[in-house]
Coordinates of C-alpha atoms and ligand atoms in Angstrom, one line a residue:
M1 CA 23.8 -14.9 -108.4
L2 CA 21.9 -18.2 -107.9
A3 CA 19.1 -18.7 -105.3
L4 CA 18.2 -22.2 -104.3
T5 CA 14.6 -22.4 -103.0
R6 CA 12.5 -25.3 -102.0
E7 CA 8.9 -26.2 -102.7
I8 CA 6.4 -25.8 -99.9
S9 CA 5.6 -29.3 -98.5
P10 CA 1.9 -30.3 -98.4
S11 CA 2.5 -31.1 -94.7
L12 CA 3.6 -27.5 -93.8
A13 CA 0.9 -27.4 -91.2
R14 CA 2.9 -29.9 -89.2
C15 CA 6.0 -27.6 -89.1
E16 CA 8.2 -27.1 -86.1
L17 CA 7.1 -24.2 -83.8
T18 CA 9.1 -22.8 -80.9
H19 CA 7.8 -19.3 -80.1
L20 CA 4.5 -19.3 -81.9
A21 CA 1.1 -21.1 -81.2
R22 CA -0.1 -23.2 -84.1
T23 CA -2.7 -21.4 -86.3
P24 CA -4.2 -22.6 -89.5
I25 CA -2.0 -22.1 -92.6
D26 CA -3.6 -21.5 -96.0
L27 CA -1.4 -23.7 -98.2
E28 CA -2.4 -22.1 -101.5
R29 CA -1.9 -18.6 -100.2
A30 CA 1.5 -19.7 -98.8
R31 CA 2.4 -21.0 -102.2
G32 CA 1.4 -17.8 -103.9
Q33 CA 3.5 -15.8 -101.4
H34 CA 6.5 -18.1 -101.9
A35 CA 6.2 -17.7 -105.7
A36 CA 6.1 -13.9 -105.2
Y37 CA 9.2 -14.1 -103.0
E38 CA 11.0 -16.0 -105.8
R39 CA 10.0 -13.3 -108.3
A40 CA 11.4 -10.7 -105.9
L41 CA 14.7 -12.6 -105.9
E42 CA 14.7 -12.6 -109.7
A43 CA 13.9 -8.9 -109.7
C44 CA 17.1 -8.5 -107.6
G45 CA 19.2 -10.3 -110.2
C46 CA 19.0 -13.9 -109.0
A47 CA 18.4 -17.0 -111.1
V48 CA 16.1 -19.2 -109.0
R49 CA 16.3 -23.0 -108.8
R50 CA 13.5 -24.5 -106.8
L51 CA 14.1 -28.0 -105.3
P52 CA 11.2 -30.4 -104.8
S53 CA 9.9 -31.4 -101.3
D54 CA 7.5 -34.0 -100.0
E55 CA 5.0 -34.9 -97.3
M56 CA 7.8 -36.2 -95.0
M57 CA 9.5 -32.8 -94.6
P58 CA 7.0 -30.1 -93.4
D59 CA 9.7 -27.4 -93.0
A60 CA 11.6 -28.0 -96.3
V61 CA 10.7 -24.6 -97.6
F62 CA 13.0 -23.1 -95.0
I63 CA 16.0 -24.3 -97.0
E64 CA 18.5 -21.8 -95.5
D65 CA 18.8 -24.0 -92.4
T66 CA 20.3 -27.0 -94.3
A67 CA 23.6 -25.4 -95.4
V68 CA 26.1 -22.6 -94.9
V69 CA 27.5 -21.5 -98.2
V70 CA 30.6 -19.3 -98.7
S71 CA 32.6 -18.7 -101.8
D72 CA 34.9 -21.7 -101.4
L73 CA 32.8 -24.2 -99.5
A74 CA 29.3 -25.4 -98.6
V75 CA 28.9 -26.8 -95.1
M76 CA 25.9 -29.1 -94.8
T77 CA 24.4 -28.5 -91.4
R78 CA 22.9 -31.0 -89.0
P79 CA 19.7 -29.1 -88.1
G80 CA 18.8 -28.7 -84.4
A81 CA 15.3 -30.1 -84.9
A82 CA 15.6 -33.8 -85.5
S83 CA 12.5 -33.8 -87.8
R84 CA 14.4 -31.6 -90.2
R85 CA 17.5 -33.7 -90.7
I86 CA 16.1 -35.5 -93.7
E87 CA 16.0 -32.2 -95.6
T88 CA 19.7 -32.0 -96.1
S89 CA 20.2 -34.8 -98.7
A90 CA 18.5 -33.2 -101.7
V91 CA 20.2 -29.9 -100.9
R92 CA 23.5 -31.7 -100.6
N93 CA 23.0 -33.1 -104.1
A94 CA 22.2 -29.7 -105.5
L95 CA 25.2 -28.0 -103.8
A96 CA 27.6 -30.8 -104.8
Q97 CA 27.6 -29.4 -108.3
L98 CA 28.4 -25.9 -107.1
R99 CA 30.9 -26.1 -104.1
P100 CA 33.2 -28.5 -102.3
L101 CA 31.2 -30.0 -99.4
A102 CA 31.8 -30.5 -95.7
D103 CA 29.5 -31.7 -93.0
I104 CA 28.5 -30.9 -89.4
E105 CA 28.7 -34.2 -87.5
A106 CA 26.9 -35.3 -84.4
P107 CA 26.7 -34.2 -81.6
G108 CA 27.1 -30.8 -83.3
T109 CA 23.9 -29.1 -84.5
V110 CA 23.8 -25.9 -86.7
D111 CA 20.8 -24.3 -88.4
G112 CA 21.8 -22.0 -91.3
G113 CA 19.4 -19.4 -89.8
D114 CA 22.0 -18.9 -87.1
V115 CA 24.8 -18.0 -89.5
L116 CA 25.3 -14.5 -90.7
V117 CA 28.2 -14.0 -93.1
M118 CA 29.6 -10.5 -93.4
G119 CA 32.6 -10.6 -95.7
R120 CA 35.2 -12.8 -93.9
T121 CA 33.5 -12.5 -90.6
V122 CA 30.9 -15.2 -89.8
F123 CA 28.6 -14.5 -86.8
V124 CA 27.0 -17.7 -85.4
G125 CA 24.1 -17.7 -83.0
L126 CA 24.0 -20.1 -80.1
S127 CA 20.4 -20.9 -79.9
S128 CA 17.9 -23.8 -79.3
R129 CA 19.0 -25.1 -82.7
T130 CA 22.8 -24.4 -82.9
N131 CA 25.0 -25.8 -80.1
G132 CA 28.6 -25.2 -79.0
D133 CA 29.9 -28.3 -80.7
G134 CA 28.3 -27.2 -84.0
V135 CA 29.9 -23.8 -83.7
M136 CA 33.3 -25.3 -83.0
Q137 CA 33.0 -27.6 -86.1
L138 CA 31.9 -24.6 -88.2
E139 CA 34.9 -22.6 -86.9
S140 CA 37.3 -25.4 -87.8
L141 CA 35.9 -25.8 -91.3
L142 CA 35.7 -22.1 -92.1
S143 CA 38.9 -20.8 -90.5
R144 CA 40.8 -23.0 -93.1
H145 CA 39.3 -20.8 -95.8
G146 CA 40.2 -17.5 -94.1
Y147 CA 36.9 -16.8 -92.2
H148 CA 36.7 -15.6 -88.7
V149 CA 33.9 -17.1 -86.6
V150 CA 32.2 -15.0 -83.9
P151 CA 29.8 -17.0 -81.6
L152 CA 26.9 -14.9 -80.2
Q153 CA 24.2 -15.9 -77.7
T154 CA 20.7 -15.3 -78.9
R155 CA 17.8 -14.6 -76.6
G156 CA 14.1 -14.8 -77.1
C157 CA 14.1 -15.6 -80.8
L158 CA 14.5 -18.7 -83.0
H159 CA 17.7 -17.9 -84.8
L160 CA 20.5 -15.3 -85.0
K161 CA 19.0 -13.9 -88.2
S162 CA 15.7 -13.4 -86.5
A163 CA 17.6 -10.8 -84.6
V164 CA 20.1 -9.4 -87.1
A165 CA 20.6 -9.4 -90.8
A166 CA 22.8 -7.6 -93.3
V167 CA 21.4 -4.7 -95.3
A168 CA 24.7 -3.6 -96.9
A169 CA 28.3 -4.8 -96.8
E170 CA 28.9 -2.7 -93.7
A171 CA 25.4 -2.3 -92.3
V172 CA 23.0 -4.5 -90.3
L173 CA 19.4 -4.3 -89.3
C174 CA 19.0 -5.4 -85.7
N175 CA 16.6 -6.0 -82.8
P176 CA 18.7 -5.2 -79.7
A177 CA 16.2 -7.0 -77.5
W178 CA 17.2 -10.4 -79.1
I179 CA 21.0 -9.9 -79.6
A180 CA 23.6 -7.7 -78.0
A181 CA 24.1 -5.0 -80.6
D182 CA 27.6 -4.1 -79.4
A183 CA 28.8 -7.3 -81.2
F184 CA 28.2 -5.2 -84.4
S185 CA 30.0 -2.1 -83.4
A186 CA 32.2 -2.3 -86.5
Y187 CA 29.0 -1.9 -88.6
D188 CA 26.4 0.7 -89.2
V189 CA 23.6 -0.6 -87.0
I190 CA 19.9 0.2 -87.9
E191 CA 17.5 -0.8 -85.2
V192 CA 14.0 -2.3 -86.1
A193 CA 11.0 -0.2 -85.0
P194 CA 10.4 -1.3 -81.4
E195 CA 6.8 -2.3 -82.2
E196 CA 8.1 -4.6 -85.0
P197 CA 10.4 -7.0 -83.2
G198 CA 10.4 -9.6 -86.0
A199 CA 11.4 -7.1 -88.7
A200 CA 15.2 -7.7 -88.7
N201 CA 15.1 -10.7 -91.0
V202 CA 15.5 -9.2 -94.5
V203 CA 17.3 -10.6 -97.5
R204 CA 20.2 -8.6 -99.0
V205 CA 20.7 -9.4 -102.7
N206 CA 23.2 -7.4 -104.7
D207 CA 22.3 -3.7 -103.9
R208 CA 18.7 -4.4 -102.8
V209 CA 17.0 -5.7 -99.7
I210 CA 13.8 -7.7 -99.6
A211 CA 11.6 -7.0 -96.5
A212 CA 8.3 -8.3 -95.3
E213 CA 5.5 -5.7 -95.8
A214 CA 4.2 -6.5 -92.3
Y215 CA 6.9 -4.1 -91.0
P216 CA 6.2 -0.7 -92.5
R217 CA 7.9 1.3 -89.8
T218 CA 11.1 -0.6 -90.1
I219 CA 10.9 -0.3 -93.9
E220 CA 10.5 3.4 -93.5
R221 CA 13.7 3.5 -91.3
L222 CA 15.6 1.5 -93.9
M223 CA 14.5 3.8 -96.8
R224 CA 15.4 6.9 -94.8
R225 CA 18.9 5.4 -94.5
G226 CA 19.1 5.0 -98.3
V227 CA 18.4 1.3 -98.4
N228 CA 16.8 0.1 -101.7
V229 CA 13.9 -2.0 -100.4
L230 CA 11.6 -4.4 -102.2
T231 CA 8.6 -5.6 -100.1
V232 CA 6.8 -9.0 -100.2
D233 CA 3.9 -10.4 -98.3
A234 CA 5.2 -13.4 -96.2
S235 CA 2.3 -13.6 -93.7
E236 CA 1.4 -17.3 -94.2
L237 CA 5.0 -18.5 -93.9
A238 CA 5.3 -16.4 -90.8
K239 CA 2.7 -18.7 -89.2
A240 CA 5.3 -21.5 -89.6
E241 CA 7.8 -19.3 -87.8
G242 CA 9.7 -18.7 -91.1
A243 CA 10.8 -15.3 -92.4
L244 CA 12.6 -14.2 -95.5
T245 CA 16.3 -15.3 -95.3
C246 CA 15.2 -18.9 -94.4
C247 CA 13.5 -19.4 -97.8
S248 CA 16.6 -19.3 -99.9
I249 CA 20.3 -20.2 -100.1
L250 CA 22.2 -17.5 -102.1
L251 CA 25.3 -18.3 -104.1
S252 CA 27.3 -15.8 -106.0
Ligands
CIR1 C1 11.4 -24.4 -87.8 O1 11.0 -24.2 -86.7 O2 12.5 -25.0 -88.0 C2 10.6 -23.8 -89.0 N1 9.2 -23.9 -88.6 C3 11.0 -22.4 -89.2 C4 12.4 -22.2 -89.7 C5 12.8 -20.8 -90.0 N2 14.1 -20.8 -90.4 C6 14.9 -19.7 -90.4 O3 14.4 -18.6 -89.9 N3 16.1 -19.8 -90.8

């Protein structure tokens, strides 16, 4: 498995924020946490390839939002935040060597953080970043490859995967306050601890799950259900409203 990651921009402090107030970010500490995240991906069996970034793209580290990758295709997104659209070109160049490419075109917008792939089912969040036109384009591109797209309205969170993420082929971790959990009735649903609303965003890699150590009660729930959890400290990137899935694009 390959994980694409992206260097933290020196301008991270100017990142987009939707639900959080701006607080100072310690860039060196963020870089240390990001490197530890990459080591966790390696511990789960990934080769990590880190793309460079620059001052012009504060949110570049959140590489997940720039592409949706499935086994037969990479769809380059058109991120909902206009400031983030320049991030796609370097990711496009990297993915061009790995998958046939397609593009989301204006007026469509899609953030990769709104896309949860579970086998051949692709859940897509309608959010402040992903619009109906973007969902329709994604549906048209992915259905040709045998994927079934299920649009879902998110509420109170940035992206679909702030609310729900995979922890196994047939199991999800979910915050039912931010997404209607009945959409996942075909799966085993584990709920986050109510006092940890942001805990659902975990990264599933092979047979392991990387979770943020800020959410001990949810981690305990996962472990009790037999999930093999690896924890990382992601507190500085959390101040930029980023979590764990957003810092990589995984390709198998
Ligand atoms: C943004 O608002 O776009 C960034 N500050 C955070 C993006 C996080 N991405 C994600 O969860 N997929």
